[in-house]
Coordinates of C-alpha atoms and ligand atoms in Angstrom, one line a residue:
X22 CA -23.3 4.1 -28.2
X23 CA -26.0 6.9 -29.1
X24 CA -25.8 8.4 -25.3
X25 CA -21.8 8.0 -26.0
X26 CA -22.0 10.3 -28.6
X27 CA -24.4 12.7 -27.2
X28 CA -22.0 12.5 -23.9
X29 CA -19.3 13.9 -26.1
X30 CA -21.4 16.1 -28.4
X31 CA -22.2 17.8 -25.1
X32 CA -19.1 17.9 -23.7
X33 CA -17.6 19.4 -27.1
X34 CA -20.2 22.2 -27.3
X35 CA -18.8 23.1 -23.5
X36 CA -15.2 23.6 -24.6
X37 CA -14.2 22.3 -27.8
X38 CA -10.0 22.5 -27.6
X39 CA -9.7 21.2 -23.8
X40 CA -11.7 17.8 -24.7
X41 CA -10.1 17.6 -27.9
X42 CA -6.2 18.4 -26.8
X43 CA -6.1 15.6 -24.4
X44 CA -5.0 13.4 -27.6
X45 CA -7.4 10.6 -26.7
X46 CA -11.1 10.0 -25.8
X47 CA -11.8 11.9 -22.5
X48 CA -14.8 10.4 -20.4
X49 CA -15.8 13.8 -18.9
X50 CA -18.2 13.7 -16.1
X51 CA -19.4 16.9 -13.8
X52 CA -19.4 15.6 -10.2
X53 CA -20.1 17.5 -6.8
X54 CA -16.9 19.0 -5.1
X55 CA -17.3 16.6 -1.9
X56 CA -16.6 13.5 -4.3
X57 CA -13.3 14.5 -5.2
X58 CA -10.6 12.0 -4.4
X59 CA -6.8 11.7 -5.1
X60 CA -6.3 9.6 -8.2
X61 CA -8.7 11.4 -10.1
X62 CA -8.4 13.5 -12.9
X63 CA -9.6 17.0 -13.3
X64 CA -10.7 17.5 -16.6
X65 CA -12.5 20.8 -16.9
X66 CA -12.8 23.3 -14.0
X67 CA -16.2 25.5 -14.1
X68 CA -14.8 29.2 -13.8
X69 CA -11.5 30.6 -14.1
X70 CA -8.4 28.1 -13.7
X71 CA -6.5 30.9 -13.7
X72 CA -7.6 32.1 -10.8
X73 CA -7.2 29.1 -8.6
X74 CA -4.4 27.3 -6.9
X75 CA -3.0 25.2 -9.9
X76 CA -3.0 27.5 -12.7
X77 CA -3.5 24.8 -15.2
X78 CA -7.1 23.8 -16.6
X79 CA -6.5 19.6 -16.3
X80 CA -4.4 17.3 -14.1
X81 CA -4.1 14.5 -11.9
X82 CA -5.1 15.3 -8.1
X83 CA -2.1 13.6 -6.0
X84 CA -2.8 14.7 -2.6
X85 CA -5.9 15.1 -0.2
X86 CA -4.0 18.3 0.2
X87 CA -5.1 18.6 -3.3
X88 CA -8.7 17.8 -3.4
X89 CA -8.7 20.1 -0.4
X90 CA -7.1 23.3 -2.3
X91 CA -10.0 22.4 -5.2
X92 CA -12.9 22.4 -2.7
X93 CA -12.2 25.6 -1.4
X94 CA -11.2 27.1 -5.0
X95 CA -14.2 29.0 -5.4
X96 CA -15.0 26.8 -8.9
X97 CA -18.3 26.9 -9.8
X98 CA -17.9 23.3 -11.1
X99 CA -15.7 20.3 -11.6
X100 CA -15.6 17.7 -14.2
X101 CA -13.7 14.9 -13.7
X102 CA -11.8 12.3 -16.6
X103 CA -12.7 9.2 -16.2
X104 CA -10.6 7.7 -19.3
X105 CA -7.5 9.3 -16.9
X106 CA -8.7 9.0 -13.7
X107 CA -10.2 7.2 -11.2
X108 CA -14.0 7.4 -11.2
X109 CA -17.0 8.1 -8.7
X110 CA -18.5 4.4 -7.9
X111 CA -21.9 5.5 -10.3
X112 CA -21.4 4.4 -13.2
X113 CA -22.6 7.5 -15.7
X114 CA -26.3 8.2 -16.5
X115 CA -27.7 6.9 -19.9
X116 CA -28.6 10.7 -20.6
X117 CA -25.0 12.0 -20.6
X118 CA -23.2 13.9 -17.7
X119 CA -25.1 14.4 -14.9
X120 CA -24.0 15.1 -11.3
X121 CA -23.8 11.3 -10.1
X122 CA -24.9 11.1 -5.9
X123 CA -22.5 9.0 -4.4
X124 CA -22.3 9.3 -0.9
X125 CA -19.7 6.2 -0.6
X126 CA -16.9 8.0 -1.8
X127 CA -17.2 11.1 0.3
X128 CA -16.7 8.3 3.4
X129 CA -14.1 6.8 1.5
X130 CA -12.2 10.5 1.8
X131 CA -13.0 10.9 5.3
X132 CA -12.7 7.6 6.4
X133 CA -11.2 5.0 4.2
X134 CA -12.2 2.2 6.7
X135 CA -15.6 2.4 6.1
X136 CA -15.7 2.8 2.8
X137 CA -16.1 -1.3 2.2
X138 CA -19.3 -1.3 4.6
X139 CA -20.9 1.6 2.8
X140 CA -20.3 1.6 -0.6
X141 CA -21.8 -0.5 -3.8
X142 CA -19.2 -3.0 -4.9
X143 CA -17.1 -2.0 -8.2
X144 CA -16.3 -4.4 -10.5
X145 CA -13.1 -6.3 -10.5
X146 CA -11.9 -5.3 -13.8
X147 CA -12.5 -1.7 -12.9
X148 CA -10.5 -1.8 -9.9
X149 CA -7.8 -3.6 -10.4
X150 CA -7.7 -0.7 -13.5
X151 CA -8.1 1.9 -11.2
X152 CA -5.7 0.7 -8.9
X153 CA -3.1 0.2 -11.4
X154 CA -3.2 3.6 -12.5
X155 CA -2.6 5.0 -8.9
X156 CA 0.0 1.8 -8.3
X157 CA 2.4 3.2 -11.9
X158 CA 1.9 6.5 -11.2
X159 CA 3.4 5.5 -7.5
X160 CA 6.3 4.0 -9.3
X161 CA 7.2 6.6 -11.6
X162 CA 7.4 9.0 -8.6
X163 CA 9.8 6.5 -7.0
X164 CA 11.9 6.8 -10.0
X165 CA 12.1 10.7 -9.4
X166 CA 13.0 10.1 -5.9
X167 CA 15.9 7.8 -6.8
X168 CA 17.2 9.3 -9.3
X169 CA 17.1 12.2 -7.5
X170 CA 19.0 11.0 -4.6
X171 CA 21.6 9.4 -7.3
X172 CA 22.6 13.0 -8.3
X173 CA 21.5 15.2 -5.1
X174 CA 21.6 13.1 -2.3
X175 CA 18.4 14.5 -1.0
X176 CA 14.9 12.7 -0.8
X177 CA 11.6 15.0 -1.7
X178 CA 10.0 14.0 1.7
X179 CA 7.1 16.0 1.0
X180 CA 6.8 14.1 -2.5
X181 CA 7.4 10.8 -0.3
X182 CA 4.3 11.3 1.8
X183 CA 1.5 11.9 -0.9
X184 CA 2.7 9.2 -2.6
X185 CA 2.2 6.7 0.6
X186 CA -0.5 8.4 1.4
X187 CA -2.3 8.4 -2.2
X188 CA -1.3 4.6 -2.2
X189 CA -2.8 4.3 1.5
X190 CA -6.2 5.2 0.3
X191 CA -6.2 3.3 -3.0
X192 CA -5.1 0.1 -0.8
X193 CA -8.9 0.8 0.9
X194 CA -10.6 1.8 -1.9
X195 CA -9.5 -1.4 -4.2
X196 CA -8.3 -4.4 -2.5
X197 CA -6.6 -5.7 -5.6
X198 CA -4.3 -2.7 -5.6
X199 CA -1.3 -5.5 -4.9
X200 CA -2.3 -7.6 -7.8
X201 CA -1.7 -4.4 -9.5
X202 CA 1.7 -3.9 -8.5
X203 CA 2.4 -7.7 -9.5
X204 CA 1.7 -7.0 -12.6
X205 CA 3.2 -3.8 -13.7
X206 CA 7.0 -5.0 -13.2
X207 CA 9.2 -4.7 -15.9
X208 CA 13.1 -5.7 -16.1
X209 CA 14.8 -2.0 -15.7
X210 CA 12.8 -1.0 -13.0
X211 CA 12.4 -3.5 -10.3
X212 CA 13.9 -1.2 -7.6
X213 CA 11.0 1.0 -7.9
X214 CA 8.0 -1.5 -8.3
X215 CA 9.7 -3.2 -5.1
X216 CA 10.0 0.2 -3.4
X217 CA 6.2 0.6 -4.4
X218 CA 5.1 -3.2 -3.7
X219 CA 6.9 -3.6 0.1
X220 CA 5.5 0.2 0.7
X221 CA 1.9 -1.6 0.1
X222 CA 2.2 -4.7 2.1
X223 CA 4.2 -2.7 4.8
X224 CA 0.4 -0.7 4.7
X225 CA -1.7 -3.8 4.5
X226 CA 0.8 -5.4 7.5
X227 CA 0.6 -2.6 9.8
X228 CA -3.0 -2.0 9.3
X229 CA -4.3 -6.0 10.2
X230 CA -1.8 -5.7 13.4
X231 CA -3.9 -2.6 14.3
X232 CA -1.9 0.3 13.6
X233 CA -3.5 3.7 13.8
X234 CA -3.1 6.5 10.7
X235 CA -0.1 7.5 11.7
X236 CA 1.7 4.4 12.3
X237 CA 0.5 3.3 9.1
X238 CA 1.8 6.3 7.6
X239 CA 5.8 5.7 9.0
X240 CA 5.3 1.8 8.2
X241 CA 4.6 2.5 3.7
X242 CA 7.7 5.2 4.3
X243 CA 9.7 2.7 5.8
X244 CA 8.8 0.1 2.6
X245 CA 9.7 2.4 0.6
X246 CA 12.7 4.3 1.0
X247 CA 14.1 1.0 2.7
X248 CA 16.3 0.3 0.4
X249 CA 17.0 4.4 -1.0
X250 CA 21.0 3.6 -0.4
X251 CA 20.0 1.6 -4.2
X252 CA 20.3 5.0 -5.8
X253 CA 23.9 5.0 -4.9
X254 CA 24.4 1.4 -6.6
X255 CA 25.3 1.6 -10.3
X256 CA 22.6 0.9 -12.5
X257 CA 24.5 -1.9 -14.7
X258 CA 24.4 -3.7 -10.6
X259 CA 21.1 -2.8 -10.1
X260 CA 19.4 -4.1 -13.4
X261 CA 21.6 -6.8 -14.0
X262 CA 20.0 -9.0 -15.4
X263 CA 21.6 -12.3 -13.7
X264 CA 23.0 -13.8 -10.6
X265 CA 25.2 -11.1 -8.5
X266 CA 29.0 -12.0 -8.4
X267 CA 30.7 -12.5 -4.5
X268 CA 32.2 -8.9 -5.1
X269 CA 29.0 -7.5 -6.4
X270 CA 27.2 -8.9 -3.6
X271 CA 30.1 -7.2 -1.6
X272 CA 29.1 -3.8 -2.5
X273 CA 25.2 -4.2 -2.8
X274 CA 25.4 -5.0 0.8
X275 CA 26.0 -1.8 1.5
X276 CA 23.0 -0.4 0.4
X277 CA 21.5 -0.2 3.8
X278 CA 24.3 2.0 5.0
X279 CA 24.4 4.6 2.2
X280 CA 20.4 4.6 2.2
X281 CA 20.8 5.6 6.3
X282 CA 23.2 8.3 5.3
X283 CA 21.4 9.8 2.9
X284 CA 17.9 9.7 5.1
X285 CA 19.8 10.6 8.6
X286 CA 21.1 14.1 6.7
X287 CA 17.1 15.3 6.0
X288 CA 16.2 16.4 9.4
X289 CA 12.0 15.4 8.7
X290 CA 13.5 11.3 8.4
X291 CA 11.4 9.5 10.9
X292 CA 13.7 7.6 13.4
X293 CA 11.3 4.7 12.5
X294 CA 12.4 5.0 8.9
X295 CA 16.0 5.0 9.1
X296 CA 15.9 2.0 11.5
X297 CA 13.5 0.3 8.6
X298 CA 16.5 1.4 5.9
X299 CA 19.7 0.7 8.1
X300 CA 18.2 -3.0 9.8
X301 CA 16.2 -4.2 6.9
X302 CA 18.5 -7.3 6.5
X303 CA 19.7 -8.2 9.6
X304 CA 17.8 -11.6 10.3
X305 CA 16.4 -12.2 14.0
X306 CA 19.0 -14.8 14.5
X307 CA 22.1 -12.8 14.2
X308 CA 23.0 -13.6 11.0
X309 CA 22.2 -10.8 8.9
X310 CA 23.9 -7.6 8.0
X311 CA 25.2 -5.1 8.1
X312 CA 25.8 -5.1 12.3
X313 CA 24.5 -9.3 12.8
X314 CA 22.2 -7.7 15.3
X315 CA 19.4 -10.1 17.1
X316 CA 15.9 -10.9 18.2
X317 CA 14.3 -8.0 19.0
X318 CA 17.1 -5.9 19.3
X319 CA 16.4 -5.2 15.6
X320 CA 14.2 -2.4 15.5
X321 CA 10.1 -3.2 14.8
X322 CA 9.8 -1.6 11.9
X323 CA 13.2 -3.1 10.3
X324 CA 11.7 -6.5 11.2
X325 CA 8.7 -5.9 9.1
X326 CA 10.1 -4.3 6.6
X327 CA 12.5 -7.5 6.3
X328 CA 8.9 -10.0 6.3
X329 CA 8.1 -7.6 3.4
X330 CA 11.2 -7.1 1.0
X331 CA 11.3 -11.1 0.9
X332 CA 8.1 -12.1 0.6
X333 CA 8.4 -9.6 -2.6
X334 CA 11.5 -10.8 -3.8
X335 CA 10.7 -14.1 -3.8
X336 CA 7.4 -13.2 -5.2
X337 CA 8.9 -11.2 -8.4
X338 CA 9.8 -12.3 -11.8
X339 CA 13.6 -11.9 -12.5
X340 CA 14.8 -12.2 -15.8
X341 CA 17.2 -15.2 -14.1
X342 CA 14.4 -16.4 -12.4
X343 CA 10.5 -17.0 -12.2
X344 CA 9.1 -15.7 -8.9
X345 CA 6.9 -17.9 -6.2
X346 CA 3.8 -18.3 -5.9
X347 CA 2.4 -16.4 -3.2
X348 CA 0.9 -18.8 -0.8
X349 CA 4.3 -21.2 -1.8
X350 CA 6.2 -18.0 -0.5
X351 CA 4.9 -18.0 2.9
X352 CA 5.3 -21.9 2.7
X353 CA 8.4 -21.6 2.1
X354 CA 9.9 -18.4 4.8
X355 CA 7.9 -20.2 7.6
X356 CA 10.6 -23.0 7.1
X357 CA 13.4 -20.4 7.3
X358 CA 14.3 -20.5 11.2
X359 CA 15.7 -17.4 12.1
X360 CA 15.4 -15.3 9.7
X361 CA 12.2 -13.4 10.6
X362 CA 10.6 -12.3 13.9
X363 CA 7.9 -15.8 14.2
X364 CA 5.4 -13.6 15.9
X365 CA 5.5 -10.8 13.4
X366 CA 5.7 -13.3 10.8
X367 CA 2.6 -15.4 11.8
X368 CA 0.6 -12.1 11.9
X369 CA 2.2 -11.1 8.7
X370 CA 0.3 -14.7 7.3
X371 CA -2.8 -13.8 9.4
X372 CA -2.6 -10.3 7.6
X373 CA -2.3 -11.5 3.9
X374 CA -4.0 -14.7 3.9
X375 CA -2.9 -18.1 3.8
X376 CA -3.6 -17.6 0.2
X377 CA -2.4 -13.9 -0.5
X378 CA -4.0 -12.0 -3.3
X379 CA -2.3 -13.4 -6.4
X380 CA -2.1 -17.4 -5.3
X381 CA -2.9 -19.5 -7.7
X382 CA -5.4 -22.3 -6.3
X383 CA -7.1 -25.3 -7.1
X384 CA -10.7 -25.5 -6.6
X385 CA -12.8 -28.6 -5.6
X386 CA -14.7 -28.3 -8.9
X387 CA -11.6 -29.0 -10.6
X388 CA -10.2 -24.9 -12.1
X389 CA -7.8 -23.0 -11.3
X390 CA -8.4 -19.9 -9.7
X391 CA -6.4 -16.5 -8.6
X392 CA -6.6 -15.0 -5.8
X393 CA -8.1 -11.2 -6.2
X394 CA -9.1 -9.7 -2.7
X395 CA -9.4 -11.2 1.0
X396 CA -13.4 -11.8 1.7
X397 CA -15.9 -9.8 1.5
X398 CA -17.0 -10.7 4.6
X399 CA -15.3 -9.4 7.8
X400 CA -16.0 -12.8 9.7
X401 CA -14.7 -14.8 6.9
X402 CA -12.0 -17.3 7.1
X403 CA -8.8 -16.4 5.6
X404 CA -9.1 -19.7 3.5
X405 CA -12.3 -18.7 1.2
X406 CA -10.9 -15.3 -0.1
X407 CA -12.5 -14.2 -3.5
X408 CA -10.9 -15.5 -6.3
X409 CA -11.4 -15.2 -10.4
X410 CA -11.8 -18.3 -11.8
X411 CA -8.9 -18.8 -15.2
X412 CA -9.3 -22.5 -16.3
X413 CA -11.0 -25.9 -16.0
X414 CA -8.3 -28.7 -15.7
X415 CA -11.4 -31.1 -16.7
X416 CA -12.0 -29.4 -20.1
X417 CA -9.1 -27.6 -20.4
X418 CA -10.3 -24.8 -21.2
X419 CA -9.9 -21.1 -20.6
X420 CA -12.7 -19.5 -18.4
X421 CA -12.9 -15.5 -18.3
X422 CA -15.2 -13.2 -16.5
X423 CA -15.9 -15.7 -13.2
X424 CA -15.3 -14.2 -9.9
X425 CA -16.2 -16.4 -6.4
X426 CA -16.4 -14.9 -3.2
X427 CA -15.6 -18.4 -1.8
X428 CA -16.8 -17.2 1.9
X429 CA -20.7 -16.3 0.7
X430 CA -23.1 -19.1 2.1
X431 CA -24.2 -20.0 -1.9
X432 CA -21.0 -20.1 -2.8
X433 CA -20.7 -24.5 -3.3
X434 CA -16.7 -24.4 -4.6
X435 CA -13.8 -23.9 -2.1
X436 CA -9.7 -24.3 -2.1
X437 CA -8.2 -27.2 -2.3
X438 CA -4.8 -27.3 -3.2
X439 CA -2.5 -23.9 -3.8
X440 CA -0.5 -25.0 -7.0
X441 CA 2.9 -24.8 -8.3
X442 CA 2.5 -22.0 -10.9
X443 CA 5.7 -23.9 -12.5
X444 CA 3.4 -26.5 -13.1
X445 CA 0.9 -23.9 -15.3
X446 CA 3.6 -21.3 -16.9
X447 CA 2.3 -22.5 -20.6
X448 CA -0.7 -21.1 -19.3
X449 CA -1.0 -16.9 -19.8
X450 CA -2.3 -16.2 -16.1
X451 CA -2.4 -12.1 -16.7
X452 CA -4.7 -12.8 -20.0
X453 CA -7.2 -14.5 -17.5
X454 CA -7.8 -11.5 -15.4
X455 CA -6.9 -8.2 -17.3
Ligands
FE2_6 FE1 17.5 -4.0 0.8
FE2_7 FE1 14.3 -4.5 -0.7

């Protein structure tokens, strides 16, 4: 608490009236230009804002574009808002603001692969935080883009691609990022968090079948703009908050057709995406829509994209309905013959897990755990992902704050049983983990 207050006596004698205008309590920390990363926010520039690129003293960096315009700004200094923004992995010295060493997330920037091998682990609480602010901003710019399209007709490609490729790099950086998007639906704007959600796992799909950058790139486009021809569907349809009637079903069928027209009119569309938009629901045995086209006639990335946009339907809470558990999900489509590609499907299981992050397990010592992040571990099995422990069956009783990397060697617990989250609903399963 005392170095708190000296960290913000400090940062008040700096500049009074930028760390007091924010309207809440800034976390201001001075970090070296090579740190900077999309998802953080600039909270105090060293030198004349005016004189760089975004004449405006504190925002949020969006792009690597962005970092790259503020490295080569000629600041004498940047300080960073950690209460707004994501944060360096070094946790702040007890002293006050110091320029934290970090060389983790400068490989992170360059080389979001690595950064897992190279960098200190950050504590689940943290990222599935910092995640979540990356994963709502991601929504809310989705929102733009539809309801730009609604009265336009026009995407914002440019906007498009920092956004996939701002969520691209928070995927790396925090594994939980898709428990994140689980848990920041709400009931008006589903379309979006789906957009944002099938964008991520289109990501996390392409990337365990070995995509390079770019490939990775078109595949989070394709998730989400795939269903763009939404913007044309009248919201009272699109939030309805029940069952679709025959003749409403009639007309949201042809979403994939007005989302292709809209796309195919913007010269930059990748033909990868429009395939993903127009030949997202036809199924790989012919009886999908809108053409009942077949096998692998279907365009790749419109067969993943269709693994994808189910697995997060089914997934999703609907007013009318209470969504799947995860690992019941992929239970449950690998029954479904002919709907999905089986080799892209079984490589969309390999990809995710057979328990996907947000599966709800039973553990030999009797709790129930969720799933948070695949292993640590590389070599791991699939089967011992790491999981945060929520409540013993035995003394029924809540348990916070216990997180297992099932694959370590001293780790003496393991899965047995995914469970029915039906069976648990009295239960409050986001208290356990926020
Ligand atoms: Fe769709
Ligand atoms: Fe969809």
């Amino acid at each position: 608490m005392v170095s708190e207050c000296l960290f913000l006596r400090l940062s008040v004698s700096i500049d009074a009236d930028e760390v007091w205008s924010f309207g809440g309590a800034p976390m201001l920390k001075k970090i070296k230009f090579e740190q900077l990363i999309p998802g953080m926010y600039v909270g105090r520039m060293e030198g004349s804002w005016l004189k760089n690129p975004f004449w405006r003293p504190r925002f949020l960096i969006r792009s690597s574009e962005e970092v790259q315009a503020l490295r080569t700004a000629g600041l004498k200094g940047i300080w960073i808002d950690t209460a707004r923004g994501l944060d360096v992995a070094e946790p702040a010295h007890a002293d006050g603001p110091r320029e934290a060493v970090q060389p983790s997330t400068t490989v992170a920037a360059a080389d979001p692969g690595r950064r897992e091998s190279s960098s200190l682990p950050m504590p689940f609480e943290r990222e599935l935080e910092e995640a979540s602010k990356v994963c709502l901003h991601a929504k809310d710019v989705v929102a733009d883009i539809f309801s730009n399209a609604r009265i336009t007709e026009t995407v914002d490609m440019r906007t498009a691609t920092q956004i996939v490729s701002d969520m691209s790099l928070t995927l790396t950086r925090h594994p939980s990022a898709l428990l994140s998007v689980a848990r920041m639906r709400s009931v008006d704007d589903y379309t979006y968090v789906h957009s944002v959600a099938v964008a991520c796992l289109m990501m996390a799909f392409a990337r365990g079948v070995g995509f390079d950058e770019e490939q990775i790139g078109r595949c989070g486009m394709a998730g989400l703009l795939h269903d763009l021809g939404k913007a044309r569907i009248s919201l009272e349809i699109l939030n309805k908050p029940a069952e679709l009637s025959e003749a409403e079903w009639i007309y949201m069928r042809e979403h994939p057709a007005m989302g292709y027209e809209m796309l195919h009119s913007q010269d930059a569309t990748d033909a990868g995406v429009l395939d993903a938009c127009l030949r997202h629901h036809e199924k790989f045995d012919g009886s999908g829509y809108p053409d009942r086209m077949k096998g692998e006639d279907i365009p790749m990335l419109a067969r993943m994209v269709s693994i994808c946009d189910v697995y997060d339907a089914v997934t999703s809470d609907r007013i009318y309905k209470k969504g799947w558990d995860p690992a019941d999900a992929l239970h449950r489509m690998a029954g479904w013959t002919g709907h999905f590609d089986p080799v892209l499907f079984k490589a969309f299981v390999r990809t995710i897990g057979v328990y996907p992050i947000g599966s709800l397990v039973r553990l030999a010592s009797q709790r129930l755990a969720i799933v948070i992040k695949r292993p640590q571990l590389a070599s791991a099995s699939a089967v011992n992902p790491c999981v945060r422990v929520v409540y013993s069956i035995r003394t029924r009783s809540y348990a916070h704050g216990i997180t297992l990397d099932l694959a370590q060697n001293d780790c003496d617990d393991h899965i047995v049983a995914r469970e029915d989250r039906a069976a648990w609903a009295h239960l409050d399963m986001d208290a356990f983990i926020s």
